Amino acid sequence: MERRGKIYEGKAKILYETDNPDLVIQYFKDEATAFDAQKRGIIEQKGIYNNRISSVLFEYLGKQRIRTHFVQQLSDREMLVKRLEIIKIEVVVRNMSAGSLSKRLGLEEGMPLAEPVLEFFYKNDALNDPLINDDHVRLLNLATPQEVTALRKRAVLVNHHLREFLDKRDLILVDFKLEFGRHHGQILLGDEITPDGCRLWDKQTLEKMDKDRFRRDLGKVEEAYQEVCHRICGDGA
Ligand code: TMP
Ligand code: ASP
């Protein structure tokens, strides 16, 4: 698969065209940002770990009959994916209180939630990705009501399967963010599933093993990504 022109460069990934108009290459960078890009840094080898972790998780979800954009891992930092018209909604699923939920509702971090809590954020950097509801989705014409129903169903199902998969690897899936897109009339799960966009805690020690180590200056950031990659990919990473 030939890599052609750059389509888009984001904070953690670059998208390239290929010789097939339906397929694009996602290139994973080591750059990390937090707090709406006010904090910036490099997490050594993150791109390699995230590409591997995402590839394994997309492949697993595919086996559970969840449609994703994943086609195949091409190299250390490159993944071949189906081209999507991205839906500008960040779908967050939470199993325990943490992060902005704890702040917004005054909940102590680490409280198990009886049912998964779903939130929508408007994917808009200039506005710092504000929390939105279904009425806002309609107002902004981000997705049809049928698509919103599909996103919710899909996100809950992804949560179910990921939680189970990660639990077997001694990781608690505290919360995570998903993005979806349209591809020839189908809605596919897109973007990435990595410690950048998931909160993962060690089941025994409750140690944070995700980007919160970078956000909160907890140290051992690379080590956490490496360990998550090792547990998920089991390949001596
Ligand atoms: P939050 O608690 O900051 O709202 O984050 C919830 C989850 O979503 C957390 O696992 C990190 C992820 N997330 C992203 O991937 N990108 C973002 O821009 C934000 C705000 C959160
Ligand atoms: N990556 C996002 C940013 O740069 C937010 C985050 O993950 O904390 O703003």
mmCIF file of C-alpha atoms and ligand atoms in Angstrom:
data_model
loop_
_atom_site.group_PDB
_atom_site.id
_atom_site.type_symbol
_atom_site.label_atom_id
_atom_site.label_comp_id
_atom_site.label_asym_id
_atom_site.label_seq_id
_atom_site.Cartn_x
_atom_site.Cartn_y
_atom_site.Cartn_z
ATOM 1 C CA MET A 1 0.000 0.000 0.000
ATOM 2 C CA GLU A 2 1.600 3.241 -1.142
ATOM 3 C CA ARG A 3 1.607 6.248 1.228
ATOM 4 C CA ARG A 4 0.666 9.447 -0.606
ATOM 5 C CA GLY A 5 -0.186 13.007 0.428
ATOM 6 C CA LYS A 6 -0.949 14.117 3.970
ATOM 7 C CA ILE A 7 -4.698 14.600 4.541
ATOM 8 C CA TYR A 8 -4.634 15.859 8.101
ATOM 9 C CA GLU A 9 -2.254 16.176 11.053
ATOM 10 C CA GLY A 10 -3.796 15.915 14.505
ATOM 11 C CA LYS A 11 -2.274 16.081 17.965
ATOM 12 C CA ALA A 12 -1.272 12.419 18.119
ATOM 13 C CA LYS A 13 -1.699 11.081 14.582
ATOM 14 C CA ILE A 14 -1.237 11.948 10.918
ATOM 15 C CA LEU A 15 -3.555 10.720 8.158
ATOM 16 C CA TYR A 16 -2.199 9.983 4.675
ATOM 17 C CA GLU A 17 -3.931 9.172 1.417
ATOM 18 C CA THR A 18 -3.144 5.892 -0.324
ATOM 19 C CA ASP A 19 -3.562 4.731 -3.915
ATOM 20 C CA ASN A 20 -7.029 3.480 -2.903
ATOM 21 C CA PRO A 21 -9.542 6.329 -2.320
ATOM 22 C CA ASP A 22 -11.399 4.191 0.256
ATOM 23 C CA LEU A 23 -8.337 3.570 2.419
ATOM 24 C CA VAL A 24 -6.071 5.855 4.444
ATOM 25 C CA ILE A 25 -2.973 5.358 6.592
ATOM 26 C CA GLN A 26 -2.977 6.447 10.249
ATOM 27 C CA TYR A 27 0.530 7.293 11.476
ATOM 28 C CA PHE A 28 0.942 7.311 15.271
ATOM 29 C CA LYS A 29 3.202 10.039 16.737
ATOM 30 C CA ASP A 30 4.945 10.266 20.112
ATOM 31 C CA GLU A 31 3.548 13.753 20.763
ATOM 32 C CA ALA A 32 1.151 14.062 23.682
ATOM 33 C CA THR A 33 -1.127 16.930 24.632
ATOM 34 C CA ALA A 34 -3.477 17.511 27.533
ATOM 35 C CA PHE A 35 -5.900 20.140 28.773
ATOM 36 C CA ASP A 36 -6.851 21.274 25.268
ATOM 37 C CA ALA A 37 -3.238 21.268 24.150
ATOM 38 C CA GLN A 38 -2.079 23.720 26.846
ATOM 39 C CA LYS A 39 0.293 20.993 28.035
ATOM 40 C CA ARG A 40 2.542 19.371 25.437
ATOM 41 C CA GLY A 41 5.221 16.728 25.554
ATOM 42 C CA ILE A 42 6.718 13.616 24.049
ATOM 43 C CA ILE A 43 6.100 10.129 25.355
ATOM 44 C CA GLU A 44 8.955 8.051 23.912
ATOM 45 C CA GLN A 45 7.752 5.167 21.734
ATOM 46 C CA LYS A 46 4.079 6.032 22.401
ATOM 47 C CA GLY A 47 3.278 5.891 18.699
ATOM 48 C CA ILE A 48 4.581 2.342 18.465
ATOM 49 C CA TYR A 49 2.746 1.155 21.578
ATOM 50 C CA ASN A 50 -0.506 2.875 20.587
ATOM 51 C CA ASN A 51 -0.443 1.436 17.073
ATOM 52 C CA ARG A 52 0.007 -2.071 18.482
ATOM 53 C CA ILE A 53 -2.565 -1.672 21.228
ATOM 54 C CA SER A 54 -5.155 -0.221 18.841
ATOM 55 C CA SER A 55 -4.534 -2.920 16.246
ATOM 56 C CA VAL A 56 -5.076 -5.708 18.770
ATOM 57 C CA LEU A 57 -8.196 -4.076 20.238
ATOM 58 C CA PHE A 58 -9.777 -3.297 16.837
ATOM 59 C CA GLU A 59 -9.071 -6.847 15.700
ATOM 60 C CA TYR A 60 -10.670 -8.214 18.863
ATOM 61 C CA LEU A 61 -13.737 -5.991 18.487
ATOM 62 C CA GLY A 62 -14.017 -7.057 14.844
ATOM 63 C CA LYS A 63 -14.178 -10.676 16.009
ATOM 64 C CA GLN A 64 -17.044 -9.637 18.323
ATOM 65 C CA ARG A 65 -18.873 -8.389 15.204
ATOM 66 C CA ILE A 66 -18.313 -4.692 15.880
ATOM 67 C CA ARG A 67 -17.682 -2.810 12.657
ATOM 68 C CA THR A 68 -14.510 -0.714 12.824
ATOM 69 C CA HIS A 69 -12.352 1.165 10.333
ATOM 70 C CA PHE A 70 -9.371 -1.141 10.993
ATOM 71 C CA VAL A 71 -7.915 -3.025 8.025
ATOM 72 C CA GLN A 72 -4.410 -4.025 9.130
ATOM 73 C CA GLN A 73 -1.266 -2.887 10.887
ATOM 74 C CA LEU A 74 1.285 -1.916 8.229
ATOM 75 C CA SER A 75 4.405 -1.096 10.227
ATOM 76 C CA ASP A 76 5.565 0.021 13.677
ATOM 77 C CA ARG A 77 3.693 3.301 13.476
ATOM 78 C CA GLU A 78 1.312 2.833 10.550
ATOM 79 C CA MET A 79 -2.174 1.353 10.409
ATOM 80 C CA LEU A 80 -4.317 0.940 7.287
ATOM 81 C CA VAL A 81 -7.928 2.012 7.879
ATOM 82 C CA LYS A 82 -11.095 2.672 5.907
ATOM 83 C CA ARG A 83 -11.657 6.312 5.045
ATOM 84 C CA LEU A 84 -14.370 7.853 7.215
ATOM 85 C CA GLU A 85 -16.471 10.945 7.159
ATOM 86 C CA ILE A 86 -15.951 11.605 10.851
ATOM 87 C CA ILE A 87 -18.973 12.328 13.059
ATOM 88 C CA LYS A 88 -18.009 15.304 15.202
ATOM 89 C CA ILE A 89 -19.087 13.723 18.468
ATOM 90 C CA GLU A 90 -16.664 12.302 21.040
ATOM 91 C CA VAL A 91 -18.527 9.495 22.780
ATOM 92 C CA VAL A 92 -17.279 8.942 26.329
ATOM 93 C CA VAL A 93 -18.264 5.841 28.288
ATOM 94 C CA ARG A 94 -17.595 5.670 32.025
ATOM 95 C CA ASN A 95 -17.608 2.721 34.413
ATOM 96 C CA MET A 96 -16.086 4.548 37.393
ATOM 97 C CA SER A 97 -16.021 8.194 38.385
ATOM 98 C CA ALA A 98 -12.887 10.070 37.328
ATOM 99 C CA GLY A 99 -11.667 13.105 35.441
ATOM 100 C CA SER A 100 -14.206 15.664 34.292
ATOM 101 C CA LEU A 101 -17.180 13.663 35.619
ATOM 102 C CA SER A 102 -15.751 13.784 39.143
ATOM 103 C CA LYS A 103 -15.067 17.496 38.795
ATOM 104 C CA ARG A 104 -18.449 18.399 37.249
ATOM 105 C CA LEU A 105 -20.597 16.395 39.668
ATOM 106 C CA GLY A 106 -18.393 16.576 42.760
ATOM 107 C CA LEU A 107 -17.791 12.803 42.905
ATOM 108 C CA GLU A 108 -14.718 11.279 44.464
ATOM 109 C CA GLU A 109 -12.533 9.512 41.860
ATOM 110 C CA GLY A 110 -12.796 5.731 41.688
ATOM 111 C CA MET A 111 -16.470 5.265 42.611
ATOM 112 C CA PRO A 112 -17.955 2.370 40.616
ATOM 113 C CA LEU A 113 -20.997 3.486 38.605
ATOM 114 C CA ALA A 114 -24.011 1.138 38.816
ATOM 115 C CA GLU A 115 -24.597 1.485 35.058
ATOM 116 C CA PRO A 116 -22.172 2.796 32.419
ATOM 117 C CA VAL A 117 -22.586 6.552 31.941
ATOM 118 C CA LEU A 118 -22.479 7.860 28.362
ATOM 119 C CA GLU A 119 -21.550 11.422 27.476
ATOM 120 C CA PHE A 120 -21.276 13.291 24.180
ATOM 121 C CA PHE A 121 -18.714 16.025 23.600
ATOM 122 C CA TYR A 122 -18.688 18.287 20.543
ATOM 123 C CA LYS A 123 -15.421 17.572 18.683
ATOM 124 C CA ASN A 124 -14.353 21.165 18.197
ATOM 125 C CA ASP A 125 -10.885 22.307 19.312
ATOM 126 C CA ALA A 126 -11.751 26.013 19.074
ATOM 127 C CA LEU A 127 -14.523 25.456 21.653
ATOM 128 C CA ASN A 128 -12.459 23.009 23.775
ATOM 129 C CA ASP A 129 -14.788 20.064 23.072
ATOM 130 C CA PRO A 130 -17.822 21.080 25.177
ATOM 131 C CA LEU A 131 -20.220 18.558 26.728
ATOM 132 C CA ILE A 132 -23.423 18.384 24.641
ATOM 133 C CA ASN A 133 -26.769 16.584 24.769
ATOM 134 C CA ASP A 134 -29.047 15.085 22.087
ATOM 135 C CA ASP A 135 -30.786 18.422 21.514
ATOM 136 C CA HIS A 136 -27.424 20.050 20.798
ATOM 137 C CA VAL A 137 -26.543 17.225 18.401
ATOM 138 C CA ARG A 138 -29.784 17.969 16.533
ATOM 139 C CA LEU A 139 -29.255 21.727 16.671
ATOM 140 C CA LEU A 140 -25.756 21.425 15.217
ATOM 141 C CA ASN A 141 -26.828 18.715 12.768
ATOM 142 C CA LEU A 142 -23.951 16.470 13.878
ATOM 143 C CA ALA A 143 -25.854 13.208 13.398
ATOM 144 C CA THR A 144 -29.396 11.999 12.696
ATOM 145 C CA PRO A 145 -31.516 10.629 15.578
ATOM 146 C CA GLN A 146 -31.036 7.130 14.093
ATOM 147 C CA GLU A 147 -27.283 7.621 14.074
ATOM 148 C CA VAL A 148 -27.346 8.816 17.698
ATOM 149 C CA THR A 149 -29.220 5.655 18.681
ATOM 150 C CA ALA A 150 -26.636 3.581 16.799
ATOM 151 C CA LEU A 151 -23.719 5.395 18.490
ATOM 152 C CA ARG A 152 -25.159 4.745 21.940
ATOM 153 C CA LYS A 153 -25.794 1.066 21.251
ATOM 154 C CA ARG A 154 -22.370 0.608 19.694
ATOM 155 C CA ALA A 155 -20.566 2.415 22.531
ATOM 156 C CA VAL A 156 -22.273 0.275 25.190
ATOM 157 C CA LEU A 157 -21.362 -2.889 23.280
ATOM 158 C CA VAL A 158 -17.743 -1.792 22.823
ATOM 159 C CA ASN A 159 -17.601 -1.093 26.566
ATOM 160 C CA HIS A 160 -18.924 -4.570 27.341
ATOM 161 C CA HIS A 161 -16.340 -6.316 25.172
ATOM 162 C CA LEU A 162 -13.369 -4.107 26.100
ATOM 163 C CA ARG A 163 -14.077 -4.369 29.813
ATOM 164 C CA GLU A 164 -14.092 -8.149 29.614
ATOM 165 C CA PHE A 165 -10.933 -8.282 27.473
ATOM 166 C CA LEU A 166 -9.024 -5.868 29.722
ATOM 167 C CA ASP A 167 -10.210 -7.446 32.962
ATOM 168 C CA LYS A 168 -8.524 -10.693 31.873
ATOM 169 C CA ARG A 169 -5.327 -8.677 31.570
ATOM 170 C CA ASP A 170 -5.679 -7.182 35.056
ATOM 171 C CA LEU A 171 -6.742 -3.765 33.769
ATOM 172 C CA ILE A 172 -9.836 -1.867 34.910
ATOM 173 C CA LEU A 173 -11.475 0.137 32.135
ATOM 174 C CA VAL A 174 -12.420 3.251 34.109
ATOM 175 C CA ASP A 175 -13.565 5.328 31.119
ATOM 176 C CA PHE A 176 -12.751 5.923 27.463
ATOM 177 C CA LYS A 177 -13.522 8.027 24.418
ATOM 178 C CA LEU A 178 -14.680 6.722 21.038
ATOM 179 C CA GLU A 179 -15.109 8.349 17.657
ATOM 180 C CA PHE A 180 -17.261 7.078 14.826
ATOM 181 C CA GLY A 181 -17.577 7.877 11.134
ATOM 182 C CA ARG A 182 -19.589 7.118 8.013
ATOM 183 C CA HIS A 183 -18.228 4.852 5.278
ATOM 184 C CA HIS A 184 -20.447 3.991 2.291
ATOM 185 C CA GLY A 185 -23.616 4.286 4.371
ATOM 186 C CA GLN A 186 -22.277 2.336 7.351
ATOM 187 C CA ILE A 187 -21.247 3.686 10.729
ATOM 188 C CA LEU A 188 -17.808 2.387 11.711
ATOM 189 C CA LEU A 189 -15.811 2.805 14.909
ATOM 190 C CA GLY A 190 -12.789 4.960 14.043
ATOM 191 C CA ASP A 191 -9.811 6.765 15.559
ATOM 192 C CA GLU A 192 -7.827 4.706 18.109
ATOM 193 C CA ILE A 193 -8.289 2.814 21.366
ATOM 194 C CA THR A 194 -5.193 3.495 23.451
ATOM 195 C CA PRO A 195 -4.063 4.733 26.881
ATOM 196 C CA ASP A 196 -4.294 8.255 25.359
ATOM 197 C CA GLY A 197 -8.085 8.041 25.290
ATOM 198 C CA CYS A 198 -8.823 5.420 27.952
ATOM 199 C CA ARG A 199 -8.338 5.440 31.705
ATOM 200 C CA LEU A 200 -6.838 2.091 32.653
ATOM 201 C CA TRP A 201 -6.080 1.171 36.260
ATOM 202 C CA ASP A 202 -4.186 -1.860 37.474
ATOM 203 C CA LYS A 203 -6.722 -4.262 38.978
ATOM 204 C CA GLN A 204 -4.619 -5.074 42.045
ATOM 205 C CA THR A 205 -2.915 -1.789 42.910
ATOM 206 C CA LEU A 206 -5.332 0.688 41.205
ATOM 207 C CA GLU A 207 -2.233 2.353 39.777
ATOM 208 C CA LYS A 208 -2.997 4.626 36.801
ATOM 209 C CA MET A 209 -1.618 3.153 33.565
ATOM 210 C CA ASP A 210 -2.690 5.750 31.030
ATOM 211 C CA LYS A 211 -2.278 9.358 29.916
ATOM 212 C CA ASP A 212 -3.255 10.624 33.381
ATOM 213 C CA ARG A 213 0.386 9.874 34.305
ATOM 214 C CA PHE A 214 1.365 12.563 31.771
ATOM 215 C CA ARG A 215 -1.559 14.925 32.514
ATOM 216 C CA ARG A 216 -0.866 14.856 36.266
ATOM 217 C CA ASP A 217 2.939 14.509 36.188
ATOM 218 C CA LEU A 218 2.902 11.159 37.961
ATOM 219 C CA GLY A 219 6.141 9.906 36.347
ATOM 220 C CA LYS A 220 6.804 6.505 34.723
ATOM 221 C CA VAL A 221 4.721 7.496 31.695
ATOM 222 C CA GLU A 222 6.559 5.436 29.040
ATOM 223 C CA GLU A 223 6.689 2.477 31.413
ATOM 224 C CA ALA A 224 2.893 2.547 31.796
ATOM 225 C CA TYR A 225 2.304 2.523 28.015
ATOM 226 C CA GLN A 226 4.849 -0.274 27.627
ATOM 227 C CA GLU A 227 3.204 -2.368 30.332
ATOM 228 C CA VAL A 228 -0.286 -1.860 28.877
ATOM 229 C CA CYS A 229 1.063 -2.862 25.462
ATOM 230 C CA HIS A 230 2.689 -5.941 26.990
ATOM 231 C CA ARG A 231 -0.516 -7.011 28.753
ATOM 232 C CA ILE A 232 -2.741 -6.396 25.709
ATOM 233 C CA CYS A 233 -0.459 -7.574 22.912
ATOM 234 C CA GLY A 234 1.433 -10.187 24.915
ATOM 235 C CA ASP A 235 4.384 -9.936 22.566
ATOM 236 C CA GLY A 236 7.235 -9.148 24.894
ATOM 237 C CA ALA A 237 6.788 -5.404 24.307
HETATM 238 P P1 TMP B 1 -12.555 13.340 30.908
HETATM 239 O O1 TMP B 1 -12.752 12.767 32.261
HETATM 240 O O2 TMP B 1 -11.436 14.339 30.820
HETATM 241 O O3 TMP B 1 -13.836 13.884 30.319
HETATM 242 O O4 TMP B 1 -12.107 12.139 29.942
HETATM 243 C C1 TMP B 1 -12.866 10.980 29.816
HETATM 244 C C2 TMP B 1 -12.135 9.981 28.946
HETATM 245 O O5 TMP B 1 -12.045 10.453 27.613
HETATM 246 C C3 TMP B 1 -10.700 9.733 29.382
HETATM 247 O O6 TMP B 1 -10.446 8.338 29.301
HETATM 248 C C4 TMP B 1 -9.840 10.465 28.392
HETATM 249 C C5 TMP B 1 -10.690 10.564 27.194
HETATM 250 N N1 TMP B 1 -10.514 11.861 26.508
HETATM 251 C C6 TMP B 1 -9.911 11.905 25.260
HETATM 252 O O7 TMP B 1 -9.525 10.878 24.721
HETATM 253 N N2 TMP B 1 -9.768 13.118 24.653
HETATM 254 C C7 TMP B 1 -10.181 14.275 25.195
HETATM 255 O O8 TMP B 1 -10.044 15.335 24.580
HETATM 256 C C8 TMP B 1 -10.784 14.217 26.508
HETATM 257 C C9 TMP B 1 -11.238 15.462 27.203
HETATM 258 C C10 TMP B 1 -10.935 12.988 27.102
HETATM 259 N N1 ASP B 2 -5.714 15.310 24.136
HETATM 260 C C1 ASP B 2 -6.572 16.362 24.555
HETATM 261 C C2 ASP B 2 -5.884 17.713 24.415
HETATM 262 O O1 ASP B 2 -4.806 17.897 24.036
HETATM 263 C C3 ASP B 2 -7.140 16.257 25.923
HETATM 264 C C4 ASP B 2 -6.680 15.192 26.876
HETATM 265 O O2 ASP B 2 -6.533 14.047 26.481
HETATM 266 O O3 ASP B 2 -6.520 15.489 28.070
HETATM 267 O O4 ASP B 2 -6.420 18.663 24.735
#
